[in-house]
Tab-separated table of C-alpha atoms in Angstrom:
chain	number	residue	atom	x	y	z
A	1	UNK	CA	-103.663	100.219	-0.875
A	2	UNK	CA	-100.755	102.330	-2.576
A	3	UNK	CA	-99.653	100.976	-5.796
A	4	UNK	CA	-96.010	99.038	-5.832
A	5	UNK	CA	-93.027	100.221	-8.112
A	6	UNK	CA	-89.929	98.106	-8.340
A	7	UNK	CA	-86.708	99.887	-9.007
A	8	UNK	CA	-84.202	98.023	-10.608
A	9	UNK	CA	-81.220	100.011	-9.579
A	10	UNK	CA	-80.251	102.376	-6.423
A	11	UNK	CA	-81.539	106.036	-8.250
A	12	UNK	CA	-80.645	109.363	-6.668
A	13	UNK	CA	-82.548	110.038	-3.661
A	14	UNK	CA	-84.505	112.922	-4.051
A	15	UNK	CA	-86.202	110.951	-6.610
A	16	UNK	CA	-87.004	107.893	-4.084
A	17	UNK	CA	-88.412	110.430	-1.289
A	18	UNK	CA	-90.773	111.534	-4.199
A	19	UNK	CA	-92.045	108.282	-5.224
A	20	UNK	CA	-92.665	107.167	-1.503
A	21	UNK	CA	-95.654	109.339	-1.234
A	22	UNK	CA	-97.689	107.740	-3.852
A	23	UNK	CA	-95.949	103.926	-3.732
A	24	UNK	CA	-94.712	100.949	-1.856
A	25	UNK	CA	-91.478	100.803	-3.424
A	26	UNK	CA	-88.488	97.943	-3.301
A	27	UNK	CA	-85.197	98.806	-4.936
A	28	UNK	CA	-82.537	96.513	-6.569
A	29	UNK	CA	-79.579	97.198	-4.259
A	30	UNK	CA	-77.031	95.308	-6.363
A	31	UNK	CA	-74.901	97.676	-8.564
A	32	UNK	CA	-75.490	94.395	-11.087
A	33	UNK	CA	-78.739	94.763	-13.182
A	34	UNK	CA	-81.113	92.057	-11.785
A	35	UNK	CA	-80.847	88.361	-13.335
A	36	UNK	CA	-83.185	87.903	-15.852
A	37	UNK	CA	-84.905	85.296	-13.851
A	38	UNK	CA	-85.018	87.199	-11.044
A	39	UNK	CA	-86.883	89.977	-13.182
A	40	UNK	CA	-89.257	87.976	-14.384
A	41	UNK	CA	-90.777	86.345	-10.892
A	42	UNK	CA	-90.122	89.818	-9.569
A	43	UNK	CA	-92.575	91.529	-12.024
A	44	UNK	CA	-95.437	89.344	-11.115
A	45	UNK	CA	-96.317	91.266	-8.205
A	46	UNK	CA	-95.450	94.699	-9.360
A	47	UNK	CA	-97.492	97.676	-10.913
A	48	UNK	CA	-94.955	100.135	-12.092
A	49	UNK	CA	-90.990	99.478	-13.025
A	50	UNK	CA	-88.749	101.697	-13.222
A	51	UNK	CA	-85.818	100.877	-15.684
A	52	UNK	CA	-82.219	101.328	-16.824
A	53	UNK	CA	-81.074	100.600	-20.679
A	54	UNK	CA	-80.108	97.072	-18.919
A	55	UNK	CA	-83.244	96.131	-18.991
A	56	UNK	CA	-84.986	94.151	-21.949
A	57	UNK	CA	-88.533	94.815	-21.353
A	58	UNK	CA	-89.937	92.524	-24.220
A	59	UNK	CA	-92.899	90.443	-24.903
A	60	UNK	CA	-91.297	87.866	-22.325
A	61	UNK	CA	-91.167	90.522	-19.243
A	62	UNK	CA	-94.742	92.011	-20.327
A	63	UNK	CA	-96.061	88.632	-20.095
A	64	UNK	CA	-94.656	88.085	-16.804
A	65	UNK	CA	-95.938	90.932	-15.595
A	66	UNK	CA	-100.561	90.997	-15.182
A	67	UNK	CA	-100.356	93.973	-13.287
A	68	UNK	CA	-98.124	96.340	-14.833
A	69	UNK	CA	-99.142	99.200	-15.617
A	70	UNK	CA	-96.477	102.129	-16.239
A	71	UNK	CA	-92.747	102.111	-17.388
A	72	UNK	CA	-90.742	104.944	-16.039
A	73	UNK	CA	-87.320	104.508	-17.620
A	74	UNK	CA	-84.358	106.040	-16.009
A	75	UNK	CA	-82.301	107.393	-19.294
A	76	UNK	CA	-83.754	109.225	-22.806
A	77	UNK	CA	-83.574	106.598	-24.943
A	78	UNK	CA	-85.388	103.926	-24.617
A	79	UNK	CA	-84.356	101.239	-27.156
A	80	UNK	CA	-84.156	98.548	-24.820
A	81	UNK	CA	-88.120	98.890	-24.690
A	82	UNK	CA	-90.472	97.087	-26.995
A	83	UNK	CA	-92.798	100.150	-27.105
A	84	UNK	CA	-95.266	98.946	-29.050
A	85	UNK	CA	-95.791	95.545	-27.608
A	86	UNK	CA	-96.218	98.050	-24.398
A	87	UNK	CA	-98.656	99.867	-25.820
A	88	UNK	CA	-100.861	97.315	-27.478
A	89	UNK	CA	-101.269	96.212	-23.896
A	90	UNK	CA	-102.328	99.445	-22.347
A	91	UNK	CA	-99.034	99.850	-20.549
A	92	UNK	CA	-97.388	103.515	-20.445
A	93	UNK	CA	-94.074	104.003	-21.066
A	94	UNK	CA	-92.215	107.267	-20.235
A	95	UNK	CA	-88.596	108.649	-20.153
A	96	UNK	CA	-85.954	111.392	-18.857
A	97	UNK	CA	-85.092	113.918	-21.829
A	98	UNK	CA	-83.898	117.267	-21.552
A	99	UNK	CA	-82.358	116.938	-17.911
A	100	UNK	CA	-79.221	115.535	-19.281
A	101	UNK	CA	-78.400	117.387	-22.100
A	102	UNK	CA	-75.805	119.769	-20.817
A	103	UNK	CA	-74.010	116.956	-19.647
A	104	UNK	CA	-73.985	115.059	-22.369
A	105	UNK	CA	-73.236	117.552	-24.408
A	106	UNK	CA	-70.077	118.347	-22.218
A	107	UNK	CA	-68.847	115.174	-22.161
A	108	UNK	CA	-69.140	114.700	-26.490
A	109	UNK	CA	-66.766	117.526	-25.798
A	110	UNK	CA	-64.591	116.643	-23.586
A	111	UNK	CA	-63.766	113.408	-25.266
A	112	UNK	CA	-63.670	115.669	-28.827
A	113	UNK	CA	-60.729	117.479	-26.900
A	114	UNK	CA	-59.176	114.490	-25.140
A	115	UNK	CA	-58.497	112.961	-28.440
A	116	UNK	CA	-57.371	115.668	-30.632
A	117	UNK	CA	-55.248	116.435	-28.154
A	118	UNK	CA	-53.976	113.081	-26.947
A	119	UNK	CA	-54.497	113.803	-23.314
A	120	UNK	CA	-55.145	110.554	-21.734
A	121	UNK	CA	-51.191	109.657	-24.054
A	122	UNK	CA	-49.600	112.582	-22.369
A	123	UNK	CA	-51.391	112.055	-19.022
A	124	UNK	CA	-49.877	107.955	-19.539
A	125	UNK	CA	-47.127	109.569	-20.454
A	126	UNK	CA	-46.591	112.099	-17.556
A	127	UNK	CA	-48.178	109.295	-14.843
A	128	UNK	CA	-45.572	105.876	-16.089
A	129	UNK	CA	-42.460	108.402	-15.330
A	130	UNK	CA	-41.847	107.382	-19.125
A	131	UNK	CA	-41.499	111.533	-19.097
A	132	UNK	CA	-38.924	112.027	-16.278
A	133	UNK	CA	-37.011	108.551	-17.717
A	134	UNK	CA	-36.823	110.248	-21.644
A	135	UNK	CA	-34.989	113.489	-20.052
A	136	UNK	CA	-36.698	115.743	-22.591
A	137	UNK	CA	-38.424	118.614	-20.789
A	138	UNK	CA	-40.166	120.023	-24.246
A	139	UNK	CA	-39.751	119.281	-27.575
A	140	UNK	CA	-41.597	121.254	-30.599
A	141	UNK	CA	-42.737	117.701	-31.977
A	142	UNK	CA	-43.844	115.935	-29.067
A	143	UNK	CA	-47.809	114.967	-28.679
A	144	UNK	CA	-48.638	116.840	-31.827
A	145	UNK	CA	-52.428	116.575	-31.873
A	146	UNK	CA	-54.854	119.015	-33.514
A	147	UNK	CA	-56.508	122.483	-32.851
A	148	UNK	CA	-60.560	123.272	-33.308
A	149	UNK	CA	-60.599	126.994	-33.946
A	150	UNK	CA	-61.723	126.953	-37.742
A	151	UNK	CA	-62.303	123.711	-38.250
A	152	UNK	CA	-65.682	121.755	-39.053
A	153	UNK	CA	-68.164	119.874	-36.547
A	154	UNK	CA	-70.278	117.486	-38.234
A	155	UNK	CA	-73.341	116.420	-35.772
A	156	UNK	CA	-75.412	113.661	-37.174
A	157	UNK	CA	-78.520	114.034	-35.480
A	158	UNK	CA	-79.559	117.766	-34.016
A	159	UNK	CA	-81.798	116.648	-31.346
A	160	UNK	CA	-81.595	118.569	-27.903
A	161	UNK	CA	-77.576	117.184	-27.646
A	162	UNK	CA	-76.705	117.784	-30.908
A	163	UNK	CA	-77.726	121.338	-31.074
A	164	UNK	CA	-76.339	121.903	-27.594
A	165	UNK	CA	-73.021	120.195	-28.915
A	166	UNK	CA	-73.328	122.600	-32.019
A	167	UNK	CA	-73.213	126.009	-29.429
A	168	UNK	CA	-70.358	124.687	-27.934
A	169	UNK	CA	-68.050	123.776	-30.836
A	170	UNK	CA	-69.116	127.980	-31.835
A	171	UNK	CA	-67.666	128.976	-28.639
A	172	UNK	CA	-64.675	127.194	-30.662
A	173	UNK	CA	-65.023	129.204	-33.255
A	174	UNK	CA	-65.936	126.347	-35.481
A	175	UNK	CA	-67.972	125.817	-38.465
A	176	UNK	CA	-71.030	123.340	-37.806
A	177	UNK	CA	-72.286	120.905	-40.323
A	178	UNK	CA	-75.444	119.101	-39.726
A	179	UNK	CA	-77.277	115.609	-40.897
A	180	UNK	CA	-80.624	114.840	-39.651
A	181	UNK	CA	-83.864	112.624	-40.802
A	182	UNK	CA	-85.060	116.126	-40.637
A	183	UNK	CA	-83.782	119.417	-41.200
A	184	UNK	CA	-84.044	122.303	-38.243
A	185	UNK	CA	-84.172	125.395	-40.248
A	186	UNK	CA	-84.571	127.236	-36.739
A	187	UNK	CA	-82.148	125.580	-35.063
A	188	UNK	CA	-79.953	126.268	-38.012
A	189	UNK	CA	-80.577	130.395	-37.753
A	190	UNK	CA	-79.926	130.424	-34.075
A	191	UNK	CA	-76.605	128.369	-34.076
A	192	UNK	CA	-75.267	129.113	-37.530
A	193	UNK	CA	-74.906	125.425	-38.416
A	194	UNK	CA	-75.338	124.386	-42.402
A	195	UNK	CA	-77.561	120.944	-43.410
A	196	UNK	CA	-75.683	119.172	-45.591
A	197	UNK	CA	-76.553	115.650	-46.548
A	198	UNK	CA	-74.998	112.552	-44.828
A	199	UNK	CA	-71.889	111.542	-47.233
A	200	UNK	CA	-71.225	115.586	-47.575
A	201	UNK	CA	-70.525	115.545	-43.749
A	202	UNK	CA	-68.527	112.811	-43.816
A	203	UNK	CA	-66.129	114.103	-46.043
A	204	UNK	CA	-65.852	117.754	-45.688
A	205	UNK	CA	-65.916	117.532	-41.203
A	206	UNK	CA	-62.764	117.668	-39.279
A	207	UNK	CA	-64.637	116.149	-36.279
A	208	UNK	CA	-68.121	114.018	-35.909
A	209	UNK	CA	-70.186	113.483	-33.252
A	210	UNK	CA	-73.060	111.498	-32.963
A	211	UNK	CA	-76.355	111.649	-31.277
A	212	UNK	CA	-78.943	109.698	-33.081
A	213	UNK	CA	-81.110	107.217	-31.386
A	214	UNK	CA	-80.273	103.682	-32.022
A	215	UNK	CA	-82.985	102.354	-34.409
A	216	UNK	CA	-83.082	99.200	-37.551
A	217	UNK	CA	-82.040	102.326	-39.704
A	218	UNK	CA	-79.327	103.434	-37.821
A	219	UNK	CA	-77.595	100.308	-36.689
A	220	UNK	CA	-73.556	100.265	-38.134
A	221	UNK	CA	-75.037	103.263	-39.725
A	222	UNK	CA	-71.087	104.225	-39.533
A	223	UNK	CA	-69.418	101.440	-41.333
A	224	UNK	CA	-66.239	100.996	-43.047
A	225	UNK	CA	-67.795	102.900	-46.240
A	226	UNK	CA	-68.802	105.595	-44.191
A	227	UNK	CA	-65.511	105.825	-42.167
A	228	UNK	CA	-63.339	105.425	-45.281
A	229	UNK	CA	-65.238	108.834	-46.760
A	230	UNK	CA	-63.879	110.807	-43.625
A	231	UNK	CA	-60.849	112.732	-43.695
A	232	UNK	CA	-57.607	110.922	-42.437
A	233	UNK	CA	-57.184	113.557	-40.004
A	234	UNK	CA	-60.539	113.510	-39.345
A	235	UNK	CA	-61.503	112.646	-35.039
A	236	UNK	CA	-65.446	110.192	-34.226
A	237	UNK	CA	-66.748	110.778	-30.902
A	238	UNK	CA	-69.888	108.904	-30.083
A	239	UNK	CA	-71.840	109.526	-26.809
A	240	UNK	CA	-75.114	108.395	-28.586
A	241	UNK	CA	-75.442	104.365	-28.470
A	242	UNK	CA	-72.531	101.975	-29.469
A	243	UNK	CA	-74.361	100.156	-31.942
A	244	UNK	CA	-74.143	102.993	-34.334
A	245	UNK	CA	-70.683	102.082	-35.318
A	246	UNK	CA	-69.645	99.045	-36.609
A	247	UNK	CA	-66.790	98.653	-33.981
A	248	UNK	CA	-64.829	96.103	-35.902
A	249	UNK	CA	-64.615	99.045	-38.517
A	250	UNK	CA	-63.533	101.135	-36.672
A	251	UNK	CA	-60.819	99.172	-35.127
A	252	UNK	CA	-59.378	98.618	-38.773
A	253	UNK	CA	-60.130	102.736	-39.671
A	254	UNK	CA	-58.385	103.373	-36.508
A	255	UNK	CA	-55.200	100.694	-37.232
A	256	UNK	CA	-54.747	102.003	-40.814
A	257	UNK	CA	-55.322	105.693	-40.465
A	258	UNK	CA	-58.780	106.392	-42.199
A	259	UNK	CA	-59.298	108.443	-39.479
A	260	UNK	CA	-57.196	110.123	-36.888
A	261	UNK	CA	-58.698	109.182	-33.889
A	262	UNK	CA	-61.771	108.724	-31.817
A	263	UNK	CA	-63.788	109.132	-28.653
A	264	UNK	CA	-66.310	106.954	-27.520
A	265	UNK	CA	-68.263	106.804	-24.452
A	266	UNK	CA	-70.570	103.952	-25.659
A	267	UNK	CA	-69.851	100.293	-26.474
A	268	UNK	CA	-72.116	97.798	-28.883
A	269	UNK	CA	-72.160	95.615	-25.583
A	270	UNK	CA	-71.932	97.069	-22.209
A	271	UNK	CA	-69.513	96.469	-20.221
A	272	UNK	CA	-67.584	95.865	-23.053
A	273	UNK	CA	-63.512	94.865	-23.638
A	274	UNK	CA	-61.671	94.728	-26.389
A	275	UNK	CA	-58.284	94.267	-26.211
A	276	UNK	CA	-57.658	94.998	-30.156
A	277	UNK	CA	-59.347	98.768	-29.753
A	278	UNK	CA	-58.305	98.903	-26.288
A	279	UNK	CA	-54.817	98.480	-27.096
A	280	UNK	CA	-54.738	101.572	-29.560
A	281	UNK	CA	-53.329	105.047	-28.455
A	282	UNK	CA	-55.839	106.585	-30.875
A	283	UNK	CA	-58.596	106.422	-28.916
A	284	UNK	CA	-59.995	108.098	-25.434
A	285	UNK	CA	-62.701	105.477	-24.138
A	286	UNK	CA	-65.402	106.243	-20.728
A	287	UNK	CA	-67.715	104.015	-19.796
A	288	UNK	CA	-71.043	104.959	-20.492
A	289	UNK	CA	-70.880	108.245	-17.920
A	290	UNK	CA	-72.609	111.190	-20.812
A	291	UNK	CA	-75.180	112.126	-18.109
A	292	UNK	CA	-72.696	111.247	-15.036
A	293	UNK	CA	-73.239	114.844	-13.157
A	294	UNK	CA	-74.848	115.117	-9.993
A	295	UNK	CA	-77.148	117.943	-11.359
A	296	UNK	CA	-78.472	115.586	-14.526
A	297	UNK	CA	-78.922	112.369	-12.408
A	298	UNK	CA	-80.549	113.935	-9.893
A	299	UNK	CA	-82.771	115.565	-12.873
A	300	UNK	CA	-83.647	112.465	-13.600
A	301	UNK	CA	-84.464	110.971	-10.726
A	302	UNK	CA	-86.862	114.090	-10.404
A	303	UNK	CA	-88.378	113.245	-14.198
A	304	UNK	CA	-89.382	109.403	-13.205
A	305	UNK	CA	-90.611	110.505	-10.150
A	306	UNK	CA	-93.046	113.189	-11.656
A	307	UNK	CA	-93.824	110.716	-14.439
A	308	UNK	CA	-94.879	107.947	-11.967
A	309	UNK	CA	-96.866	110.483	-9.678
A	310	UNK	CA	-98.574	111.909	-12.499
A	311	UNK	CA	-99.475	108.611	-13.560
A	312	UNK	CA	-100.878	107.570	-10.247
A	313	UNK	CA	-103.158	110.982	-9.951
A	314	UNK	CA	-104.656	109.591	-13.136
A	315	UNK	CA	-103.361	112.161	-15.169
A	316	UNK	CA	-100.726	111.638	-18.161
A	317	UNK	CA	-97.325	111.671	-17.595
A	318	UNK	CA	-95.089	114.702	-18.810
A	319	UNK	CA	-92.439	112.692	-20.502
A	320	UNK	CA	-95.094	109.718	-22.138
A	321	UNK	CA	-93.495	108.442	-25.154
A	322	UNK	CA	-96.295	106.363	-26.332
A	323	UNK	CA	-99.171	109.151	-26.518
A	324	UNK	CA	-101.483	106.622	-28.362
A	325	UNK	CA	-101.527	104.380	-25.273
A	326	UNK	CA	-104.181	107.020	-23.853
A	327	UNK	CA	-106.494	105.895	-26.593
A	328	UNK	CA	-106.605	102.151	-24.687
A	329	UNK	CA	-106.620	102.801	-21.475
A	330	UNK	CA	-106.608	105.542	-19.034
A	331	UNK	CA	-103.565	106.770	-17.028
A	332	UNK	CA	-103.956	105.926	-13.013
A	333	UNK	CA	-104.411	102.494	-11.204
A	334	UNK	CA	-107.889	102.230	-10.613
């Protein structure tokens, strides 16, 4: 009897057709995340799970849930996982990296762009007929915003997205500035970018992006001391997790003109609204679409699949977060 997987959202389909060889598989068809509730009887009959970052897999769930035995979670980061509590029961816990990083990475600079050039206010602009209404064709003070040739990219984090963020802003012709737990002196000869440490970047870069995971340490790890070091004409863009900025912060850096401006794919709760930082021109705001390509989703529909194949051969998966798991219990079902 083939081992059963439960899916708790529709996933591209090349990665379903994979999975179908080697499980019985039933997919949550709701765009919703399943109810809690619903999770948690659910579970009881299941062996594998694959997840989204909607999904609080916690003591609670891993209780719930005698027979599971692999975690094959559809996104990079995985902070929505209690990893060790995973591990201490023998249960393997994988993820997606690498697949998405392009797009990612494009999008942390598309909304770098959209803002410092006010794009989404000219496109409200253009779209309201607030343009055709003013009767000014062109005028050499209208939508001012600001250029990136020469300026300075600080990346706080230069994982795979930061340093694929970091080739992009040189295509700029931009000067990189780094922060990261730890330094990339590689990284650093091949793209040219300086380590400087955290308060240094957030004084001396023009623009900031973020891609750090979200951990205890770096939780409001941008704050209103931290925004108030930045430059006034200085532009945020976060694609990383919301939780790293302290949003009410940054609704009062925004309002007062600490900063310029800022991007931000990612909310501290998701879906989120706020009318306050909604409400500001300042800002260009997407909702939680960094790896929202066909090419990356479909990548990582391919990386859970492999991961939960692998898994069933009895061999380890490719993307296995928690290698020390293979130290309690061997990968496979038997």
């Amino acid at each position: 009897m083939r081992p059963k997987v439960f899916i708790t959202r529709e996933i591209p389909e090349n990665g379903i057709k994979m999975i179908k060889k080697f499980y019985e598989i039933e997919v949550w068809k709701d765009q919703k995340a399943p109810p809690r509730d619903v999770l948690l009887e659910k579970i009881r009959d299941f062996d594998a799970l694959v997840t989204l970052l909607t999904e609080k897999v916690d003591k609670e769930l891993l209780d719930s849930a005698p027979n599971l035995k692999i975690i094959a979670q559809y996104a990079v980061g995985y902070d929505n996982i209690d990893v060790e509590e995973a591990t201490k029961r023998g249960v393997y816990v994988t993820n997606t990296p690498g697949v998405l990083t392009d797009a990612t990475a494009d999008l942390a600079f598309t909304l770098l762009l959209a803002t410092a050039r006010r794009l989404i206010e000219a496109d409200q602009f253009v779209r309201s007929g607030e343009w055709k209404k003013s009767g000014v064709g062109w005028h050499p003070l209208m939508f001012l915003g600001y250029g990136l040739k020469g300026k300075t990219l600080g990346i706080i984090g230069l994982g795979r997205i930061g340093q694929a963020v970091a080739k992009r802003a040189k295509g700029f012709g931009m000067k990189v500035l780094y922060y990261s737990r730890t330094r990339k002196t590689e990284a650093e000869k091949e793209i040219g970018a300086d380590y400087v440490d955290f308060e240094t970047l957030l004084k001396k870069s023009d623009f900031i992006s973020i891609h750090v995971p979200l951990t205890k340490k770096t939780y409001h790890m941008i704050g209103e001391k931290e925004l108030q070091l930045m430059k006034p004409n200085a532009i945020l863009v976060n694609t990383a997790r919301g939780a790293i900025v302290d949003t009410k912060a940054l609704v009062k850096a925004l309002k007062e003109g600490w900063i310029a401006g800022a991007g931000l794919d990612v909310f501290e709760e998701e879906p989120y609204y706020d009318r306050e930082l909604f409400s500001l021109k300042n800002v260009v705001l997407a909702p939680h679409i960094g790896s929202a390509t066909h090419e990356a989703r479909e990548g990582m529909a391919r990386l859970v699949a492999e991961n939960l194949i692998a898994f069933a051969r009895g061999e380890i998966p490719p993307n296995l977060i928690n290698m020390e798991v293979t130290k309690i219990r061997k990968p496979g079902f038997e």
